């Protein structure tokens, strides 16, 4: 049942603006960021343990094949992420964000924990790699709904004027989780020694996922549904007949792709430029430094870890600035910088001078911060509430699947061409996608989420928003009146040129 025109067009008043409880907002950010940190904790652990896992689960092949097999098992879950995004996205739009995020963190924690329980190939034979693959597929399925849901959760809980800063903590959690996982592996390996670490010590990081998951579940379960989604449900209830038992209507995939194709294309472009840069710097670069530039693995890892620590400090600053000057400048500016500086950065990285290598990586890291610092605040804002989870999860995970081939594709290009600057050219092509997408996207900073009423930190801010809202309407009315006046003059000018028109 549609609202009447009179209801739709009534003036906005102070009670229509949602006041966000500050304590609930902090809990929402903590709960969302912890799940994201756990996802990347597994990425860090698995990536740094690939050589050990290859020996444990694929012992009958050569060391190089062991590494490839372990990394292939790591990559397979990317294929199932879009399915997880589809399932959890639909559930999130129908039953709420809080319920779905509680489910995803449980699946993620249990599947990661189970990896630590799997016996070795020497104990159960072929079942060992099969069980490893099943655990990774379960992870991929849950991750398909995790980031999208967490970004939406934070965005729908945040005041309009602070959404950029609040959203930036989500990817702060990603970087922190990766660092924690990688650092824990290095620490345990040093403390336990190679023999004990290879025998059973490698299982410890996976076991830690269970208590982390319980903490995340507690935090998420204790939270209320997001204000934006609750408002959406309340509006649906008001507009249904009193005796209606109909549940919230679902939107078909066909309708999502036909009605919101522009928003979907913006989302795909943003995620591709962000994640290609992400995987290039944090996944491919360590092997590029060791395999192609012949630096020791430890040196390459330490440089990347140092870069990531620096990114932690820059991340919230980008989010805060985006609330002041907008998100578009960071997407467009970051993409332009990526196009201009990708090649010079790789000139420095290949210079064989440690200081220049660090500066080259730092340039790429700051550019990456420009993207991830605003991503969690942009993506939820480009879709309306009723399809936000479904549309974002589907488009995000398809894009990640495309971006996920970056390390493999770039490694193949370098090997085939013998050109060490192929990664730079690859980034320059992606930068063009970022520039076009950034120019096409609408600014979302300091505006309500699509389909939602404004949200403020307190009542005084709500009054300011209301005043700005009325000022904006007055300006639009003045603009329309000016257009009408110009059209009247054009009309009269045409009439004067015609002998039979008065």
Tab-separated table of C-alpha atoms in Angstrom:
chain	number	residue	atom	x	y	z
A	1	UNK	CA	0.000	0.000	0.000
A	2	UNK	CA	1.500	3.288	-1.106
A	3	UNK	CA	1.625	6.427	0.983
A	4	UNK	CA	-0.645	9.222	-0.062
A	5	UNK	CA	0.871	12.237	-1.753
A	6	UNK	CA	-0.082	14.344	1.242
A	7	UNK	CA	1.781	11.997	3.599
A	8	UNK	CA	4.853	11.810	1.417
A	9	UNK	CA	5.132	15.576	1.022
A	10	UNK	CA	4.507	16.677	4.587
A	11	UNK	CA	7.252	18.937	5.979
A	12	UNK	CA	10.189	17.270	7.707
A	13	UNK	CA	10.202	17.989	11.436
A	14	UNK	CA	12.669	17.487	14.252
A	15	UNK	CA	11.052	14.203	15.315
A	16	UNK	CA	11.693	12.705	11.872
A	17	UNK	CA	15.462	12.921	12.407
A	18	UNK	CA	16.942	9.831	14.069
A	19	UNK	CA	19.122	10.572	17.098
A	20	UNK	CA	21.887	7.960	17.292
A	21	UNK	CA	22.799	6.716	20.758
A	22	UNK	CA	26.579	7.168	21.084
A	23	UNK	CA	27.127	4.071	23.246
A	24	UNK	CA	25.180	1.877	20.795
A	25	UNK	CA	27.176	3.329	17.912
A	26	UNK	CA	30.497	2.423	19.567
A	27	UNK	CA	29.266	-1.116	20.265
A	28	UNK	CA	28.089	-1.467	16.662
A	29	UNK	CA	31.483	-0.394	15.288
A	30	UNK	CA	33.345	-2.719	17.673
A	31	UNK	CA	31.102	-5.678	16.819
A	32	UNK	CA	31.353	-5.085	13.065
A	33	UNK	CA	35.099	-4.417	13.027
A	34	UNK	CA	35.845	-7.505	15.127
A	35	UNK	CA	34.191	-9.800	12.572
A	36	UNK	CA	36.099	-8.124	9.781
A	37	UNK	CA	39.327	-8.424	11.774
A	38	UNK	CA	38.697	-12.143	12.244
A	39	UNK	CA	38.229	-12.598	8.489
A	40	UNK	CA	41.587	-10.963	7.766
A	41	UNK	CA	43.188	-12.665	10.773
A	42	UNK	CA	42.590	-15.931	8.921
A	43	UNK	CA	43.997	-14.418	5.695
A	44	UNK	CA	47.157	-13.401	7.545
A	45	UNK	CA	47.530	-16.741	9.332
A	46	UNK	CA	46.825	-18.855	6.266
A	47	UNK	CA	49.054	-16.808	3.978
A	48	UNK	CA	52.013	-16.976	6.362
A	49	UNK	CA	51.419	-20.684	7.080
A	50	UNK	CA	51.064	-21.725	3.432
A	51	UNK	CA	54.453	-23.460	3.400
A	52	UNK	CA	53.638	-25.432	6.601
A	53	UNK	CA	50.102	-26.342	5.479
A	54	UNK	CA	51.523	-27.571	2.178
A	55	UNK	CA	53.764	-30.013	4.061
A	56	UNK	CA	50.975	-31.130	6.427
A	57	UNK	CA	48.192	-31.639	3.877
A	58	UNK	CA	50.092	-32.286	0.614
A	59	UNK	CA	53.277	-34.161	1.651
A	60	UNK	CA	53.549	-36.464	-1.367
A	61	UNK	CA	54.408	-33.704	-3.860
A	62	UNK	CA	57.371	-31.369	-4.363
A	63	UNK	CA	57.740	-28.264	-2.137
A	64	UNK	CA	56.757	-25.910	-4.977
A	65	UNK	CA	53.592	-27.926	-5.693
A	66	UNK	CA	52.842	-28.004	-1.952
A	67	UNK	CA	52.879	-24.206	-1.869
A	68	UNK	CA	50.684	-23.938	-4.969
A	69	UNK	CA	48.227	-26.503	-3.573
A	70	UNK	CA	47.956	-24.691	-0.227
A	71	UNK	CA	47.429	-21.319	-1.925
A	72	UNK	CA	44.908	-22.855	-4.338
A	73	UNK	CA	42.923	-24.102	-1.338
A	74	UNK	CA	43.086	-20.534	-0.040
A	75	UNK	CA	41.792	-19.140	-3.356
A	76	UNK	CA	38.906	-21.583	-3.948
A	77	UNK	CA	36.617	-19.950	-1.331
A	78	UNK	CA	36.553	-16.802	-3.488
A	79	UNK	CA	34.423	-18.798	-5.945
A	80	UNK	CA	31.708	-19.423	-3.355
A	81	UNK	CA	31.676	-15.897	-1.908
A	82	UNK	CA	29.070	-14.605	-4.416
A	83	UNK	CA	26.735	-17.446	-3.372
A	84	UNK	CA	27.207	-16.525	0.280
A	85	UNK	CA	26.578	-12.895	-0.606
A	86	UNK	CA	23.355	-13.819	-2.406
A	87	UNK	CA	22.006	-15.968	0.446
A	88	UNK	CA	22.973	-13.701	3.334
A	89	UNK	CA	22.065	-10.570	1.375
A	90	UNK	CA	18.511	-11.773	0.819
A	91	UNK	CA	18.223	-12.860	4.451
A	92	UNK	CA	19.638	-9.544	5.668
A	93	UNK	CA	17.111	-7.500	3.696
A	94	UNK	CA	14.222	-9.688	4.876
A	95	UNK	CA	15.013	-10.463	8.524
A	96	UNK	CA	17.516	-7.781	9.513
A	97	UNK	CA	21.243	-7.084	9.605
A	98	UNK	CA	21.870	-8.040	13.247
A	99	UNK	CA	20.543	-11.603	12.899
A	100	UNK	CA	22.524	-12.354	9.740
A	101	UNK	CA	25.788	-10.939	11.097
A	102	UNK	CA	25.409	-13.150	14.167
A	103	UNK	CA	25.151	-16.173	11.846
A	104	UNK	CA	28.134	-15.229	9.651
A	105	UNK	CA	30.508	-14.754	12.573
A	106	UNK	CA	29.540	-18.157	14.034
A	107	UNK	CA	30.193	-19.945	10.720
A	108	UNK	CA	33.461	-18.063	10.251
A	109	UNK	CA	34.711	-18.838	13.773
A	110	UNK	CA	33.767	-22.529	13.653
A	111	UNK	CA	35.229	-23.142	10.179
A	112	UNK	CA	38.511	-21.425	11.104
A	113	UNK	CA	38.683	-23.360	14.389
A	114	UNK	CA	38.048	-26.642	12.552
A	115	UNK	CA	41.144	-26.124	10.365
A	116	UNK	CA	43.225	-26.481	13.533
A	117	UNK	CA	41.482	-29.795	14.311
A	118	UNK	CA	42.016	-31.497	10.939
A	119	UNK	CA	44.472	-34.433	11.202
A	120	UNK	CA	47.452	-34.457	8.852
A	121	UNK	CA	47.689	-36.346	5.553
A	122	UNK	CA	49.936	-38.856	7.285
A	123	UNK	CA	47.075	-39.695	9.688
A	124	UNK	CA	43.925	-39.815	7.514
A	125	UNK	CA	45.252	-39.631	3.957
A	126	UNK	CA	43.248	-37.890	1.227
A	127	UNK	CA	40.557	-36.870	3.717
A	128	UNK	CA	42.932	-34.293	5.188
A	129	UNK	CA	43.024	-31.954	2.144
A	130	UNK	CA	39.316	-32.648	1.484
A	131	UNK	CA	38.372	-31.533	5.006
A	132	UNK	CA	40.651	-28.489	4.633
A	133	UNK	CA	38.853	-27.546	1.417
A	134	UNK	CA	35.417	-27.977	3.058
A	135	UNK	CA	36.448	-25.734	5.953
A	136	UNK	CA	37.730	-23.081	3.545
A	137	UNK	CA	34.488	-23.273	1.526
A	138	UNK	CA	32.472	-22.702	4.708
A	139	UNK	CA	34.684	-19.700	5.425
A	140	UNK	CA	34.155	-18.328	1.924
A	141	UNK	CA	30.389	-18.759	2.217
A	142	UNK	CA	30.239	-16.826	5.501
A	143	UNK	CA	32.671	-14.133	4.335
A	144	UNK	CA	30.336	-13.550	1.372
A	145	UNK	CA	27.883	-11.897	3.750
A	146	UNK	CA	30.340	-10.576	6.344
A	147	UNK	CA	31.967	-7.426	4.932
A	148	UNK	CA	28.845	-6.177	3.156
A	149	UNK	CA	26.712	-6.732	6.251
A	150	UNK	CA	29.285	-5.152	8.560
A	151	UNK	CA	29.609	-2.069	6.321
A	152	UNK	CA	25.820	-1.712	6.209
A	153	UNK	CA	25.550	-2.238	9.963
A	154	UNK	CA	28.015	0.571	10.705
A	155	UNK	CA	26.564	2.885	8.033
A	156	UNK	CA	22.987	2.457	9.256
A	157	UNK	CA	24.063	3.078	12.840
A	158	UNK	CA	26.146	6.187	12.060
A	159	UNK	CA	25.056	9.841	12.086
A	160	UNK	CA	25.135	11.375	8.596
A	161	UNK	CA	27.940	13.781	9.477
A	162	UNK	CA	30.215	11.087	10.955
A	163	UNK	CA	29.593	8.142	8.629
A	164	UNK	CA	32.971	8.431	6.904
A	165	UNK	CA	34.944	8.411	10.170
A	166	UNK	CA	32.877	5.594	11.688
A	167	UNK	CA	33.027	3.493	8.521
A	168	UNK	CA	36.817	3.828	8.286
A	169	UNK	CA	37.203	1.703	11.438
A	170	UNK	CA	35.829	-1.301	9.573
A	171	UNK	CA	38.882	-1.592	7.322
A	172	UNK	CA	41.037	-0.560	10.269
A	173	UNK	CA	39.833	-3.898	11.660
A	174	UNK	CA	40.829	-5.639	8.413
A	175	UNK	CA	44.405	-4.364	8.566
A	176	UNK	CA	44.673	-4.997	12.313
A	177	UNK	CA	43.367	-8.553	11.892
A	178	UNK	CA	45.857	-9.296	9.129
A	179	UNK	CA	48.714	-7.899	11.227
A	180	UNK	CA	47.605	-9.892	14.269
A	181	UNK	CA	47.466	-13.122	12.266
A	182	UNK	CA	50.804	-12.589	10.547
A	183	UNK	CA	52.492	-11.398	13.745
A	184	UNK	CA	51.192	-14.351	15.746
A	185	UNK	CA	52.558	-16.838	13.219
A	186	UNK	CA	55.996	-15.185	13.276
A	187	UNK	CA	55.973	-15.052	17.111
A	188	UNK	CA	54.924	-18.688	17.597
A	189	UNK	CA	57.445	-19.895	15.017
A	190	UNK	CA	60.225	-18.073	16.867
A	191	UNK	CA	59.157	-19.238	20.355
A	192	UNK	CA	58.391	-22.887	19.562
A	193	UNK	CA	61.105	-23.627	17.024
A	194	UNK	CA	60.630	-25.180	13.601
A	195	UNK	CA	60.076	-28.799	14.699
A	196	UNK	CA	57.363	-28.154	17.309
A	197	UNK	CA	55.748	-25.470	15.166
A	198	UNK	CA	55.511	-27.840	12.179
A	199	UNK	CA	54.206	-30.699	14.349
A	200	UNK	CA	51.387	-28.941	16.206
A	201	UNK	CA	52.235	-25.295	16.888
A	202	UNK	CA	50.694	-24.126	13.595
A	203	UNK	CA	47.256	-25.136	14.930
A	204	UNK	CA	47.266	-22.545	17.754
A	205	UNK	CA	46.339	-19.466	15.628
A	206	UNK	CA	43.334	-21.323	14.187
A	207	UNK	CA	42.154	-22.302	17.679
A	208	UNK	CA	42.139	-18.634	18.711
A	209	UNK	CA	39.349	-17.979	16.198
A	210	UNK	CA	36.816	-19.669	18.506
A	211	UNK	CA	37.133	-17.304	21.504
A	212	UNK	CA	37.309	-14.347	19.119
A	213	UNK	CA	34.117	-15.607	17.482
A	214	UNK	CA	32.336	-15.944	20.840
A	215	UNK	CA	33.286	-12.370	21.736
A	216	UNK	CA	32.022	-11.144	18.358
A	217	UNK	CA	28.786	-13.124	18.689
A	218	UNK	CA	28.185	-11.710	22.169
A	219	UNK	CA	28.710	-8.155	20.946
A	220	UNK	CA	26.507	-8.598	17.885
A	221	UNK	CA	23.746	-10.501	19.661
A	222	UNK	CA	23.550	-7.797	22.361
A	223	UNK	CA	22.942	-5.062	19.777
A	224	UNK	CA	19.558	-3.896	18.581
A	225	UNK	CA	18.645	-3.814	14.895
A	226	UNK	CA	19.982	-0.792	12.995
A	227	UNK	CA	17.800	2.348	13.181
A	228	UNK	CA	17.509	2.581	9.364
A	229	UNK	CA	16.306	-1.007	8.941
A	230	UNK	CA	13.938	-0.754	11.921
A	231	UNK	CA	12.479	2.421	10.421
A	232	UNK	CA	12.018	0.586	7.114
A	233	UNK	CA	10.177	-2.284	8.851
A	234	UNK	CA	7.993	0.136	10.834
A	235	UNK	CA	7.014	1.995	7.660
A	236	UNK	CA	6.051	-1.288	5.983
A	237	UNK	CA	3.940	-2.254	8.995
A	238	UNK	CA	2.127	1.094	9.004
A	239	UNK	CA	1.266	0.791	5.331
A	240	UNK	CA	-0.152	-2.739	5.555
A	241	UNK	CA	-3.824	-3.448	6.334
A	242	UNK	CA	-4.467	-4.205	10.010
A	243	UNK	CA	-5.456	-7.844	9.371
A	244	UNK	CA	-2.581	-8.504	6.948
A	245	UNK	CA	-0.210	-11.366	7.793
A	246	UNK	CA	2.108	-10.668	4.851
A	247	UNK	CA	5.800	-10.595	5.711
A	248	UNK	CA	8.216	-8.007	4.367
A	249	UNK	CA	8.112	-8.291	0.562
A	250	UNK	CA	11.275	-9.556	-1.074
A	251	UNK	CA	12.816	-8.014	-4.168
A	252	UNK	CA	13.788	-10.344	-6.999
A	253	UNK	CA	17.292	-10.499	-8.425
A	254	UNK	CA	15.911	-9.434	-11.792
A	255	UNK	CA	14.465	-6.274	-10.261
A	256	UNK	CA	17.740	-5.504	-8.470
A	257	UNK	CA	19.751	-5.810	-11.688
A	258	UNK	CA	17.267	-3.891	-13.863
A	259	UNK	CA	16.245	-1.127	-11.461
A	260	UNK	CA	19.577	-0.504	-9.737
A	261	UNK	CA	22.075	-1.293	-12.496
A	262	UNK	CA	23.710	2.132	-12.258
A	263	UNK	CA	24.366	1.727	-8.526
A	264	UNK	CA	25.585	-1.830	-9.112
A	265	UNK	CA	28.059	-0.642	-11.759
A	266	UNK	CA	29.357	2.087	-9.411
A	267	UNK	CA	29.811	-0.510	-6.669
A	268	UNK	CA	31.657	-2.902	-8.993
A	269	UNK	CA	34.011	-0.163	-10.206
A	270	UNK	CA	34.826	1.032	-6.686
A	271	UNK	CA	35.444	-2.455	-5.329
A	272	UNK	CA	37.649	-3.449	-8.270
A	273	UNK	CA	39.955	-0.429	-8.014
A	274	UNK	CA	40.140	-0.805	-4.222
A	275	UNK	CA	40.690	-4.540	-4.011
A	276	UNK	CA	43.100	-4.813	-6.948
A	277	UNK	CA	45.286	-2.218	-5.205
A	278	UNK	CA	44.797	-4.068	-1.901
A	279	UNK	CA	45.798	-7.482	-3.244
A	280	UNK	CA	48.643	-5.996	-5.278
A	281	UNK	CA	50.225	-4.358	-2.238
A	282	UNK	CA	49.451	-6.784	0.588
A	283	UNK	CA	49.210	-10.166	-1.144
A	284	UNK	CA	51.381	-10.050	-4.272
A	285	UNK	CA	54.141	-7.694	-3.150
A	286	UNK	CA	55.888	-10.025	-0.634
A	287	UNK	CA	56.383	-12.707	-3.324
A	288	UNK	CA	57.373	-10.020	-5.878
A	289	UNK	CA	60.096	-8.778	-3.529
A	290	UNK	CA	61.422	-12.269	-2.792
A	291	UNK	CA	60.885	-14.115	-6.076
A	292	UNK	CA	61.435	-11.365	-8.661
A	293	UNK	CA	63.713	-8.948	-6.812
A	294	UNK	CA	65.558	-11.666	-4.823
A	295	UNK	CA	65.165	-10.141	-1.363
A	296	UNK	CA	64.955	-12.523	1.576
A	297	UNK	CA	61.404	-13.490	2.516
A	298	UNK	CA	61.836	-12.082	6.029
A	299	UNK	CA	62.877	-8.653	4.725
A	300	UNK	CA	59.938	-8.496	2.339
A	301	UNK	CA	57.487	-9.474	5.065
A	302	UNK	CA	58.908	-6.982	7.557
A	303	UNK	CA	58.648	-4.121	5.039
A	304	UNK	CA	55.001	-4.970	4.295
A	305	UNK	CA	54.188	-5.245	8.015
A	306	UNK	CA	55.793	-1.836	8.638
A	307	UNK	CA	53.729	-0.364	5.802
A	308	UNK	CA	50.528	-1.860	7.237
A	309	UNK	CA	51.239	-0.436	10.684
A	310	UNK	CA	51.538	2.997	9.056
A	311	UNK	CA	48.244	2.435	7.229
A	312	UNK	CA	46.480	1.899	10.568
A	313	UNK	CA	47.230	5.491	11.567
A	314	UNK	CA	46.240	6.986	8.194
A	315	UNK	CA	42.968	5.040	7.875
A	316	UNK	CA	40.729	6.946	10.354
A	317	UNK	CA	42.221	10.277	9.243
A	318	UNK	CA	40.978	9.644	5.686
A	319	UNK	CA	37.532	8.743	7.030
A	320	UNK	CA	37.407	11.903	9.142
A	321	UNK	CA	38.496	14.122	6.242
A	322	UNK	CA	35.887	12.542	3.960
A	323	UNK	CA	33.178	13.849	6.297
A	324	UNK	CA	34.594	17.344	5.802
A	325	UNK	CA	35.406	17.475	2.079
A	326	UNK	CA	33.464	14.519	0.672
A	327	UNK	CA	34.173	10.982	-0.563
A	328	UNK	CA	34.537	11.742	-4.281
A	329	UNK	CA	37.817	13.667	-3.920
A	330	UNK	CA	39.451	10.574	-2.400
A	331	UNK	CA	38.162	8.187	-5.071
A	332	UNK	CA	38.931	10.471	-8.023
A	333	UNK	CA	42.140	11.881	-6.512
A	334	UNK	CA	43.349	8.453	-5.388
A	335	UNK	CA	42.692	6.982	-8.840
A	336	UNK	CA	44.503	9.834	-10.587
A	337	UNK	CA	47.459	9.422	-8.210
A	338	UNK	CA	47.446	5.680	-8.864
A	339	UNK	CA	47.637	6.322	-12.617
A	340	UNK	CA	50.411	8.921	-12.259
A	341	UNK	CA	52.523	7.363	-9.494
A	342	UNK	CA	52.196	3.599	-10.101
A	343	UNK	CA	55.143	3.529	-12.505
A	344	UNK	CA	57.423	5.842	-10.445
A	345	UNK	CA	56.579	3.763	-7.350
A	346	UNK	CA	57.753	0.583	-9.057
A	347	UNK	CA	60.880	2.364	-10.314
A	348	UNK	CA	61.703	2.965	-6.640
A	349	UNK	CA	60.709	-0.567	-5.590
A	350	UNK	CA	63.067	-2.058	-8.186
A	351	UNK	CA	65.891	0.387	-7.368
A	352	UNK	CA	67.683	-1.999	-4.963
A	353	UNK	CA	67.855	0.840	-2.402
A	354	UNK	CA	65.974	0.065	0.822
A	355	UNK	CA	64.896	3.669	1.463
A	356	UNK	CA	63.483	4.040	-2.055
A	357	UNK	CA	61.770	0.640	-1.843
A	358	UNK	CA	60.049	1.762	1.337
A	359	UNK	CA	58.987	5.101	-0.226
A	360	UNK	CA	57.602	3.327	-3.308
A	361	UNK	CA	55.532	0.972	-1.170
A	362	UNK	CA	54.466	3.886	1.032
A	363	UNK	CA	53.104	5.765	-2.001
A	364	UNK	CA	50.959	2.760	-2.944
A	365	UNK	CA	49.847	2.367	0.694
A	366	UNK	CA	48.658	5.986	0.995
A	367	UNK	CA	46.763	5.647	-2.292
A	368	UNK	CA	45.169	2.450	-0.958
A	369	UNK	CA	44.182	4.310	2.222
A	370	UNK	CA	42.343	6.846	0.044
A	371	UNK	CA	40.138	4.000	-1.198
A	372	UNK	CA	39.604	1.845	1.889
A	373	UNK	CA	39.211	4.922	4.094
A	374	UNK	CA	35.908	5.795	2.383
A	375	UNK	CA	34.717	2.489	0.923
A	376	UNK	CA	32.608	1.364	3.895
A	377	UNK	CA	30.778	4.699	3.968
A	378	UNK	CA	30.158	4.943	0.204
A	379	UNK	CA	28.915	1.474	-0.715
A	380	UNK	CA	25.910	1.199	1.662
A	381	UNK	CA	24.809	4.737	0.748
A	382	UNK	CA	24.279	4.016	-2.967
A	383	UNK	CA	21.478	1.456	-2.426
A	384	UNK	CA	18.047	1.929	-0.757
A	385	UNK	CA	17.274	0.156	2.516
A	386	UNK	CA	15.019	-2.565	1.117
A	387	UNK	CA	17.703	-3.986	-1.236
A	388	UNK	CA	20.866	-2.635	0.390
A	389	UNK	CA	22.224	-5.924	1.745
A	390	UNK	CA	21.312	-8.042	-1.308
A	391	UNK	CA	22.579	-5.599	-3.930
A	392	UNK	CA	25.783	-4.733	-2.092
A	393	UNK	CA	26.671	-8.325	-1.168
A	394	UNK	CA	26.147	-9.618	-4.713
A	395	UNK	CA	28.010	-6.827	-6.522
A	396	UNK	CA	30.774	-6.666	-3.891
A	397	UNK	CA	31.575	-10.375	-4.002
A	398	UNK	CA	31.480	-10.610	-7.796
A	399	UNK	CA	33.932	-7.698	-7.878
A	400	UNK	CA	36.169	-9.315	-5.252
A	401	UNK	CA	36.175	-12.493	-7.351
A	402	UNK	CA	37.479	-10.442	-10.293
A	403	UNK	CA	40.000	-8.563	-8.149
A	404	UNK	CA	41.097	-11.793	-6.455
A	405	UNK	CA	42.919	-12.971	-9.585
A	406	UNK	CA	45.293	-9.993	-9.302
A	407	UNK	CA	48.283	-11.808	-7.713
A	408	UNK	CA	48.022	-14.732	-10.143
A	409	UNK	CA	47.456	-12.553	-13.220
A	410	UNK	CA	50.285	-10.148	-12.415
A	411	UNK	CA	52.710	-12.963	-11.588
A	412	UNK	CA	51.913	-14.606	-14.941
A	413	UNK	CA	52.347	-11.302	-16.822
A	414	UNK	CA	55.743	-10.684	-15.221
A	415	UNK	CA	56.925	-14.223	-15.976
A	416	UNK	CA	55.697	-14.209	-19.573
A	417	UNK	CA	56.950	-10.735	-20.481
A	418	UNK	CA	60.048	-10.602	-18.276
A	419	UNK	CA	59.007	-6.993	-17.523
A	420	UNK	CA	59.217	-6.082	-13.820
A	421	UNK	CA	56.953	-3.070	-14.375
A	422	UNK	CA	53.890	-5.094	-15.389
A	423	UNK	CA	52.329	-4.560	-11.924
A	424	UNK	CA	52.523	-0.792	-12.504
A	425	UNK	CA	50.827	-1.052	-15.898
A	426	UNK	CA	48.156	-3.294	-14.362
A	427	UNK	CA	47.461	-0.660	-11.672
A	428	UNK	CA	47.327	2.107	-14.295
A	429	UNK	CA	44.589	0.271	-16.204
A	430	UNK	CA	42.626	-0.233	-12.978
A	431	UNK	CA	43.145	3.447	-12.117
A	432	UNK	CA	41.209	4.419	-15.255
A	433	UNK	CA	38.265	2.365	-13.966
A	434	UNK	CA	38.541	4.236	-10.665
A	435	UNK	CA	38.615	7.656	-12.328
A	436	UNK	CA	35.534	6.940	-14.470
A	437	UNK	CA	33.653	5.435	-11.523
A	438	UNK	CA	34.591	8.298	-9.206
A	439	UNK	CA	33.375	10.902	-11.694
A	440	UNK	CA	30.096	9.032	-12.256
A	441	UNK	CA	29.252	8.439	-8.583
A	442	UNK	CA	27.177	10.896	-6.591
A	443	UNK	CA	28.577	12.479	-3.458
A	444	UNK	CA	27.230	10.739	-0.345
A	445	UNK	CA	28.998	12.655	2.450
A	446	UNK	CA	26.776	14.365	5.052
A	447	UNK	CA	23.625	13.048	3.383
A	448	UNK	CA	21.045	10.553	4.678
A	449	UNK	CA	21.305	6.988	3.461
A	450	UNK	CA	19.204	6.392	0.377
A	451	UNK	CA	15.597	5.820	1.406
A	452	UNK	CA	16.199	6.795	5.058
A	453	UNK	CA	15.496	9.925	7.079
A	454	UNK	CA	18.430	12.026	8.346
A	455	UNK	CA	20.427	10.777	11.357
A	456	UNK	CA	22.172	13.001	13.915
A	457	UNK	CA	24.429	12.609	16.954
A	458	UNK	CA	22.241	14.733	19.213
A	459	UNK	CA	19.260	17.084	19.151
A	460	UNK	CA	21.312	20.230	18.483
A	461	UNK	CA	22.849	18.593	15.413
A	462	UNK	CA	19.353	17.509	14.375
A	463	UNK	CA	18.246	21.153	14.497
A	464	UNK	CA	21.195	22.147	12.299
A	465	UNK	CA	20.324	19.397	9.801
A	466	UNK	CA	16.697	20.521	9.754
A	467	UNK	CA	17.740	24.120	9.156
A	468	UNK	CA	20.070	23.064	6.309
A	469	UNK	CA	17.263	20.945	4.873
A	470	UNK	CA	14.914	23.950	4.744
A	471	UNK	CA	17.674	26.186	3.343
A	472	UNK	CA	18.250	23.613	0.606
A	473	UNK	CA	14.545	23.552	-0.245
A	474	UNK	CA	14.444	27.362	-0.377
A	475	UNK	CA	17.448	27.384	-2.715
A	476	UNK	CA	15.841	24.788	-4.975
A	477	UNK	CA	12.587	26.795	-5.075
A	478	UNK	CA	14.558	29.914	-6.013
A	479	UNK	CA	16.373	27.992	-8.751
A	480	UNK	CA	13.082	26.674	-10.134
A	481	UNK	CA	11.550	30.147	-10.050
A	482	UNK	CA	14.561	31.482	-11.963
A	483	UNK	CA	14.185	28.673	-14.519
A	484	UNK	CA	10.472	29.480	-14.883
A	485	UNK	CA	11.288	33.157	-15.408
A	486	UNK	CA	13.908	32.267	-18.057
A	487	UNK	CA	11.438	29.963	-19.807
A	488	UNK	CA	8.774	32.679	-19.777
A	489	UNK	CA	11.213	35.055	-21.457
A	490	UNK	CA	12.135	32.398	-24.054
A	491	UNK	CA	8.439	31.756	-24.644
A	492	UNK	CA	7.703	35.441	-25.145
A	493	UNK	CA	10.672	35.796	-27.476
A	494	UNK	CA	9.348	32.980	-29.651
A	495	UNK	CA	5.827	34.418	-29.629
A	496	UNK	CA	7.172	37.780	-30.768
A	497	UNK	CA	8.746	36.038	-33.765
A	498	UNK	CA	5.452	34.464	-34.895
A	499	UNK	CA	2.775	36.623	-36.647
A	500	UNK	CA	-0.217	34.507	-35.523
A	501	UNK	CA	0.697	33.975	-31.852
A	502	UNK	CA	-0.249	36.493	-29.237
